[in-house]
Amino acid sequence: MKNVKVKCPGTVANLVCGFDILGLALHEPSDIMQLRLLNEPRVIITNKDNFNLPTEPERNVAGVVLLSVMERMDNKIGFEAEIEKHIKPGSGIGSSAASAAGAAVAANHLLGNIFSNDEVVQFAMNGEKLASGVKHADNIAPCILGGVTLIRSIHPLDIVAIPSPDLYVTVVHPQIEVRTADARQILRKQVLLKDAIKQWGNIAGLVAGFIKNDHDLIGRSLEDVIIEPVRSILIPGFDEVKRKCKEAGALGGGISGSGPSIFMLSKNEATAKATEQVMKEVYERIGIEYYTYVTTINKKGVEVMDVE
Ligand code: HSE
């Protein structure tokens, strides 16, 4: 087995109240990555898209992941990657995680799946570190495992898969770029106890809502009193989109990852499409270009498509 092709899904991190600890995988959009095993210690990256991402392995998200796998294999092997990204970098729907997770899963597959899921997540987090300056797994874990995941702890790694109801996800990506590193930089380093208590209640409520398939509880718990008030100022139209989407019947939602994308959960496709319409109207009126996706929760995660 020398060649593998993987489909790497976009993800929504944070799920509003769970900053750095909750995330879910999407069916759309997704990247495609082809990886070949080399019998010499080097990493070669080719981009099959127009995003002009660096191809030097040390500066490429997938590249640093592959270098870390190579090092773990005592530099006896190498990899050649062809990456076709559809998830725009800086969109807030897990573009760097898709590259990192895809590279880690594909490399493990080529090596005969010798690494555990936790080890694959660890490799992939090297890519997130390059992209955002911090190792966080709230995009990586759902990207690899699919569904909704809780990162109870990073040190030591403790990932919990949460049963996910069959919800629809509507995403709008206004075409402005918010760098994750910048969106982290502006956050306050301290929180008030009263805000922390509200946030804990919402995180627990959201997880309970997923497990019980209780749509109203999910909706009530999609509230963020710590991060959203700071970050939403970076996203034109945010408050209006959120209010009008809920009026259109969405359960709730908020900033996807570090933005600028905004996501909304809905219980059926008709509501998810009505929500999309609201998002379109707001950005048409404001005059900012946008993409929208109406999709569902992807329960598989990175998918191995084709092996030679
Ligand atoms: N949890 C991360 C953040 C996700 O909000 O900064 C973005 O990569």
Short mmCIF file of C-alpha atoms and ligand atoms in Angstrom, two decimals:
data_model
loop_
_atom_site.label_atom_id
_atom_site.label_comp_id
_atom_site.label_asym_id
_atom_site.label_seq_id
_atom_site.Cartn_x
_atom_site.Cartn_y
_atom_site.Cartn_z
CA MET A 1 0.00 0.00 0.00
CA LYS A 2 1.98 2.99 -1.27
CA ASN A 3 -0.62 5.56 -2.24
CA VAL A 4 -3.78 6.78 -0.54
CA LYS A 5 -6.43 9.40 -1.20
CA VAL A 6 -8.40 10.92 1.66
CA LYS A 7 -11.37 13.24 1.93
CA CYS A 8 -10.90 15.66 4.81
CA PRO A 9 -14.04 17.37 6.10
CA GLY A 10 -14.54 20.91 7.29
CA THR A 11 -15.39 21.32 10.95
CA VAL A 12 -17.11 23.76 13.27
CA ALA A 13 -15.05 24.28 16.42
CA ASN A 14 -16.20 25.67 19.76
CA LEU A 15 -19.93 25.08 19.09
CA VAL A 16 -20.49 28.53 20.58
CA CYS A 17 -20.01 27.90 24.31
CA GLY A 18 -17.23 25.26 24.21
CA PHE A 19 -14.16 27.31 23.32
CA ASP A 20 -11.32 24.92 22.41
CA ILE A 21 -13.21 21.87 23.74
CA LEU A 22 -16.16 21.13 21.42
CA GLY A 23 -16.44 20.62 17.68
CA LEU A 24 -18.35 18.82 14.96
CA ALA A 25 -17.54 17.57 11.46
CA LEU A 26 -19.41 18.71 8.34
CA HIS A 27 -20.26 16.83 5.17
CA GLU A 28 -19.40 19.90 3.14
CA PRO A 29 -17.01 21.46 2.30
CA SER A 30 -14.07 19.05 2.26
CA ASP A 31 -10.50 18.84 0.94
CA ILE A 32 -8.92 16.01 -1.01
CA MET A 33 -5.39 14.85 -0.30
CA GLN A 34 -3.33 12.20 -2.01
CA LEU A 35 -0.34 10.82 -0.15
CA ARG A 36 2.46 8.60 -1.35
CA LEU A 37 5.00 6.79 0.79
CA LEU A 38 8.64 7.45 -0.13
CA ASN A 39 11.58 5.33 0.91
CA GLU A 40 13.75 8.38 1.59
CA PRO A 41 13.33 10.92 4.39
CA ARG A 42 11.81 13.92 2.64
CA VAL A 43 8.43 15.58 2.35
CA ILE A 44 7.25 16.93 -0.99
CA ILE A 45 4.08 19.05 -1.16
CA THR A 46 2.19 20.01 -4.32
CA ASN A 47 -0.86 22.27 -4.19
CA LYS A 48 -3.72 21.47 -6.56
CA ASP A 49 -5.68 24.63 -5.81
CA ASN A 50 -5.33 28.39 -6.04
CA PHE A 51 -4.74 29.24 -2.39
CA ASN A 52 -0.95 29.63 -2.80
CA LEU A 53 -0.15 27.96 0.49
CA PRO A 54 3.55 27.42 1.20
CA THR A 55 4.99 24.18 -0.13
CA GLU A 56 8.08 24.09 2.12
CA PRO A 57 7.19 21.29 4.54
CA GLU A 58 8.23 23.30 7.63
CA ARG A 59 5.80 26.09 6.64
CA ASN A 60 2.94 23.89 5.46
CA VAL A 61 0.32 22.56 7.91
CA ALA A 62 0.24 19.09 6.32
CA GLY A 63 4.03 19.26 5.90
CA VAL A 64 4.79 19.68 9.61
CA VAL A 65 2.45 16.81 10.42
CA LEU A 66 4.20 14.55 7.91
CA LEU A 67 7.62 15.63 9.26
CA SER A 68 6.51 14.63 12.76
CA VAL A 69 5.39 11.19 11.53
CA MET A 70 8.67 10.82 9.63
CA GLU A 71 10.66 11.65 12.74
CA ARG A 72 8.69 9.10 14.76
CA MET A 73 9.64 6.51 12.11
CA ASP A 74 13.35 7.33 12.71
CA ASN A 75 13.49 9.21 9.40
CA LYS A 76 13.46 5.97 7.42
CA ILE A 77 10.57 7.04 5.20
CA GLY A 78 9.14 10.15 3.58
CA PHE A 79 5.92 11.36 1.97
CA GLU A 80 4.74 13.09 -1.16
CA ALA A 81 1.43 14.95 -0.81
CA GLU A 82 -0.89 16.45 -3.41
CA ILE A 83 -3.38 18.71 -1.72
CA GLU A 84 -6.58 19.97 -3.28
CA LYS A 85 -8.16 22.37 -0.85
CA HIS A 86 -11.77 23.48 -1.09
CA ILE A 87 -11.96 24.83 2.45
CA LYS A 88 -10.62 28.34 2.22
CA PRO A 89 -7.83 29.14 4.69
CA GLY A 90 -8.98 31.63 7.32
CA SER A 91 -12.66 30.72 6.86
CA GLY A 92 -13.30 29.40 10.37
CA ILE A 93 -14.47 26.03 9.11
CA GLY A 94 -11.34 24.09 9.92
CA SER A 95 -9.19 24.55 6.84
CA SER A 96 -5.89 23.97 8.65
CA ALA A 97 -7.39 21.06 10.62
CA ALA A 98 -8.51 19.37 7.39
CA SER A 99 -4.93 19.53 6.06
CA ALA A 100 -3.42 18.41 9.35
CA ALA A 101 -5.92 15.64 10.08
CA GLY A 102 -5.91 14.43 6.48
CA ALA A 103 -2.11 14.18 6.46
CA ALA A 104 -2.03 12.33 9.80
CA VAL A 105 -4.77 9.84 8.87
CA ALA A 106 -3.35 9.21 5.38
CA ALA A 107 0.18 8.71 6.72
CA ASN A 108 -1.07 6.28 9.36
CA HIS A 109 -3.01 4.40 6.71
CA LEU A 110 0.09 4.07 4.51
CA LEU A 111 2.03 2.76 7.50
CA GLY A 112 -0.57 0.06 8.21
CA ASN A 113 -2.52 1.97 10.89
CA ILE A 114 0.19 1.46 13.48
CA PHE A 115 -0.81 4.56 15.46
CA SER A 116 -3.86 4.90 17.73
CA ASN A 117 -6.48 7.61 17.19
CA ASP A 118 -4.95 9.60 20.03
CA GLU A 119 -1.51 9.43 18.40
CA VAL A 120 -2.98 10.50 15.06
CA VAL A 121 -4.60 13.48 16.82
CA GLN A 122 -1.24 14.31 18.43
CA PHE A 123 0.51 14.30 15.04
CA ALA A 124 -2.23 16.47 13.55
CA MET A 125 -2.04 19.01 16.38
CA ASN A 126 1.45 19.93 15.16
CA GLY A 127 -0.30 21.39 12.12
CA GLU A 128 -2.71 23.43 14.25
CA LYS A 129 0.24 24.73 16.24
CA LEU A 130 1.80 26.02 13.03
CA ALA A 131 -1.46 27.59 11.87
CA SER A 132 -2.64 29.25 15.08
CA GLY A 133 0.32 29.18 17.43
CA VAL A 134 -1.44 26.86 19.88
CA LYS A 135 -2.13 23.14 19.96
CA HIS A 136 -5.88 22.71 20.09
CA ALA A 137 -7.92 19.73 18.95
CA ASP A 138 -11.47 21.01 18.67
CA ASN A 139 -11.25 20.94 14.85
CA ILE A 140 -8.77 18.08 14.59
CA ALA A 141 -10.69 15.56 16.73
CA PRO A 142 -14.07 15.83 14.97
CA CYS A 143 -12.25 15.96 11.61
CA ILE A 144 -10.57 12.63 12.38
CA LEU A 145 -13.33 10.89 14.33
CA GLY A 146 -16.43 12.47 12.80
CA GLY A 147 -19.57 13.55 14.67
CA VAL A 148 -19.43 15.77 17.73
CA THR A 149 -16.39 15.53 19.99
CA LEU A 150 -15.48 16.87 23.38
CA ILE A 151 -11.82 17.49 24.17
CA ARG A 152 -11.93 17.04 27.93
CA SER A 153 -8.18 17.57 28.13
CA ILE A 154 -5.20 18.15 25.85
CA HIS A 155 -2.53 17.20 28.44
CA PRO A 156 -3.09 14.28 28.73
CA LEU A 157 -5.20 13.90 25.63
CA ASP A 158 -8.76 12.85 26.52
CA ILE A 159 -11.26 12.93 23.66
CA VAL A 160 -14.88 11.95 24.18
CA ALA A 161 -17.17 11.19 21.24
CA ILE A 162 -20.64 12.66 21.88
CA PRO A 163 -23.63 11.00 20.18
CA SER A 164 -24.79 13.49 17.58
CA PRO A 165 -28.38 13.98 16.55
CA ASP A 166 -29.22 14.22 12.84
CA LEU A 167 -29.15 17.99 12.68
CA TYR A 168 -28.70 20.24 9.66
CA VAL A 169 -25.92 22.80 9.67
CA THR A 170 -26.09 26.05 7.70
CA VAL A 171 -22.86 27.97 7.31
CA VAL A 172 -22.24 31.38 5.83
CA HIS A 173 -18.70 32.39 5.02
CA PRO A 174 -18.48 36.13 4.46
CA GLN A 175 -15.44 36.66 2.26
CA ILE A 176 -13.27 38.44 4.76
CA GLU A 177 -10.32 36.80 6.44
CA VAL A 178 -9.96 36.47 10.20
CA ARG A 179 -6.67 34.88 11.21
CA THR A 180 -7.10 32.46 14.10
CA ALA A 181 -3.94 33.78 15.75
CA ASP A 182 -5.38 37.32 15.68
CA ALA A 183 -8.81 36.16 16.88
CA ARG A 184 -7.08 34.48 19.85
CA GLN A 185 -4.87 37.46 20.56
CA ILE A 186 -7.81 39.79 21.25
CA LEU A 187 -9.40 37.53 23.88
CA ARG A 188 -9.32 38.51 27.53
CA LYS A 189 -7.11 36.25 29.62
CA GLN A 190 -9.41 36.33 32.63
CA VAL A 191 -13.12 35.68 33.05
CA LEU A 192 -15.59 36.65 35.75
CA LEU A 193 -16.86 33.81 37.91
CA LYS A 194 -20.48 34.68 37.06
CA ASP A 195 -19.67 34.36 33.33
CA ALA A 196 -17.80 31.10 33.89
CA ILE A 197 -20.82 29.69 35.72
CA LYS A 198 -23.12 30.58 32.81
CA GLN A 199 -20.66 29.06 30.34
CA TRP A 200 -20.35 25.81 32.33
CA GLY A 201 -24.13 25.55 32.43
CA ASN A 202 -24.33 26.01 28.67
CA ILE A 203 -21.57 23.50 27.88
CA ALA A 204 -23.16 20.86 30.10
CA GLY A 205 -26.58 21.71 28.65
CA LEU A 206 -25.33 21.41 25.08
CA VAL A 207 -23.68 18.03 25.69
CA ALA A 208 -26.80 16.79 27.52
CA GLY A 209 -28.94 18.13 24.67
CA PHE A 210 -26.91 16.17 22.10
CA ILE A 211 -27.08 12.99 24.15
CA LYS A 212 -30.82 13.32 24.84
CA ASN A 213 -31.56 14.59 21.32
CA ASP A 214 -33.35 17.48 23.01
CA HIS A 215 -33.53 20.23 20.39
CA ASP A 216 -34.82 22.91 22.74
CA LEU A 217 -32.04 22.26 25.22
CA ILE A 218 -29.48 22.40 22.40
CA GLY A 219 -30.94 25.73 21.27
CA ARG A 220 -30.96 27.23 24.78
CA SER A 221 -27.38 26.12 25.40
CA LEU A 222 -25.94 27.68 22.21
CA GLU A 223 -24.99 30.81 24.12
CA ASP A 224 -21.49 32.21 24.68
CA VAL A 225 -20.97 34.95 27.24
CA ILE A 226 -17.16 34.92 27.09
CA ILE A 227 -15.72 34.66 23.58
CA GLU A 228 -18.51 35.79 21.24
CA PRO A 229 -18.96 39.30 22.69
CA VAL A 230 -15.27 39.97 21.89
CA ARG A 231 -14.88 38.19 18.56
CA SER A 232 -18.21 39.11 16.99
CA ILE A 233 -16.98 42.66 16.41
CA LEU A 234 -14.67 41.22 13.73
CA ILE A 235 -17.67 39.92 11.74
CA PRO A 236 -19.88 42.48 10.00
CA GLY A 237 -23.59 41.60 10.27
CA PHE A 238 -23.04 38.99 12.99
CA ASP A 239 -25.77 40.08 15.43
CA GLU A 240 -28.31 40.54 12.66
CA VAL A 241 -27.56 37.15 11.09
CA LYS A 242 -27.87 35.42 14.44
CA ARG A 243 -31.13 37.11 15.41
CA LYS A 244 -32.80 36.64 12.03
CA CYS A 245 -31.70 33.00 11.67
CA LYS A 246 -33.30 32.20 15.01
CA GLU A 247 -36.46 34.03 13.92
CA ALA A 248 -36.40 31.81 10.80
CA GLY A 249 -36.49 28.74 13.05
CA ALA A 250 -32.84 27.76 13.55
CA LEU A 251 -32.13 26.22 16.97
CA GLY A 252 -29.19 28.55 17.42
CA GLY A 253 -25.57 28.98 16.47
CA GLY A 254 -22.79 31.52 16.40
CA ILE A 255 -19.22 32.02 15.24
CA SER A 256 -17.76 28.94 13.57
CA GLY A 257 -14.33 28.39 15.12
CA SER A 258 -12.55 31.73 15.18
CA GLY A 259 -14.72 33.11 12.34
CA PRO A 260 -15.59 34.80 10.11
CA SER A 261 -17.99 31.97 9.19
CA ILE A 262 -21.23 31.78 11.14
CA PHE A 263 -23.07 28.48 11.61
CA MET A 264 -26.61 27.62 12.63
CA LEU A 265 -28.11 24.27 13.62
CA SER A 266 -31.59 23.33 12.44
CA LYS A 267 -33.75 20.28 12.97
CA ASN A 268 -34.81 19.90 9.34
CA GLU A 269 -33.70 20.79 5.84
CA ALA A 270 -36.50 23.31 5.20
CA THR A 271 -35.43 25.37 8.22
CA ALA A 272 -31.76 25.01 7.28
CA LYS A 273 -32.58 26.43 3.82
CA ALA A 274 -34.70 29.24 5.25
CA THR A 275 -31.73 30.06 7.47
CA GLU A 276 -29.45 30.11 4.43
CA GLN A 277 -31.82 32.57 2.74
CA VAL A 278 -31.65 34.89 5.75
CA MET A 279 -27.85 34.77 5.71
CA LYS A 280 -27.79 35.57 1.99
CA GLU A 281 -30.14 38.52 2.40
CA VAL A 282 -28.04 40.06 5.16
CA TYR A 283 -24.77 39.85 3.21
CA GLU A 284 -26.39 40.95 -0.07
CA ARG A 285 -27.62 44.05 1.72
CA ILE A 286 -24.32 44.75 3.51
CA GLY A 287 -22.51 44.18 0.23
CA ILE A 288 -19.99 41.53 1.32
CA GLU A 289 -19.44 38.50 -0.88
CA TYR A 290 -20.19 35.19 0.78
CA TYR A 291 -20.49 31.45 0.33
CA THR A 292 -23.14 29.37 2.04
CA TYR A 293 -23.37 25.66 2.77
CA VAL A 294 -26.40 23.69 3.86
CA THR A 295 -25.08 20.39 5.11
CA THR A 296 -25.36 17.80 7.88
CA ILE A 297 -23.12 16.44 10.63
CA ASN A 298 -20.52 14.10 9.16
CA LYS A 299 -20.29 11.07 11.40
CA LYS A 300 -17.32 9.45 9.61
CA GLY A 301 -14.57 12.07 9.71
CA VAL A 302 -11.58 11.77 7.37
CA GLU A 303 -12.49 9.17 4.78
CA VAL A 304 -10.02 6.93 2.96
CA MET A 305 -11.27 6.99 -0.62
CA ASP A 306 -8.90 5.14 -2.78
CA VAL A 307 -5.82 2.99 -2.23
CA GLU A 308 -3.29 1.72 -4.75
N1 HSE B 1 -10.94 26.87 19.22
C1 HSE B 1 -10.24 27.58 18.19
C2 HSE B 1 -10.47 29.05 18.38
C3 HSE B 1 -10.75 27.14 16.87
O1 HSE B 1 -11.63 29.45 18.54
O2 HSE B 1 -9.51 29.83 18.38
C4 HSE B 1 -10.16 27.88 15.71
O3 HSE B 1 -9.18 27.15 15.09
#
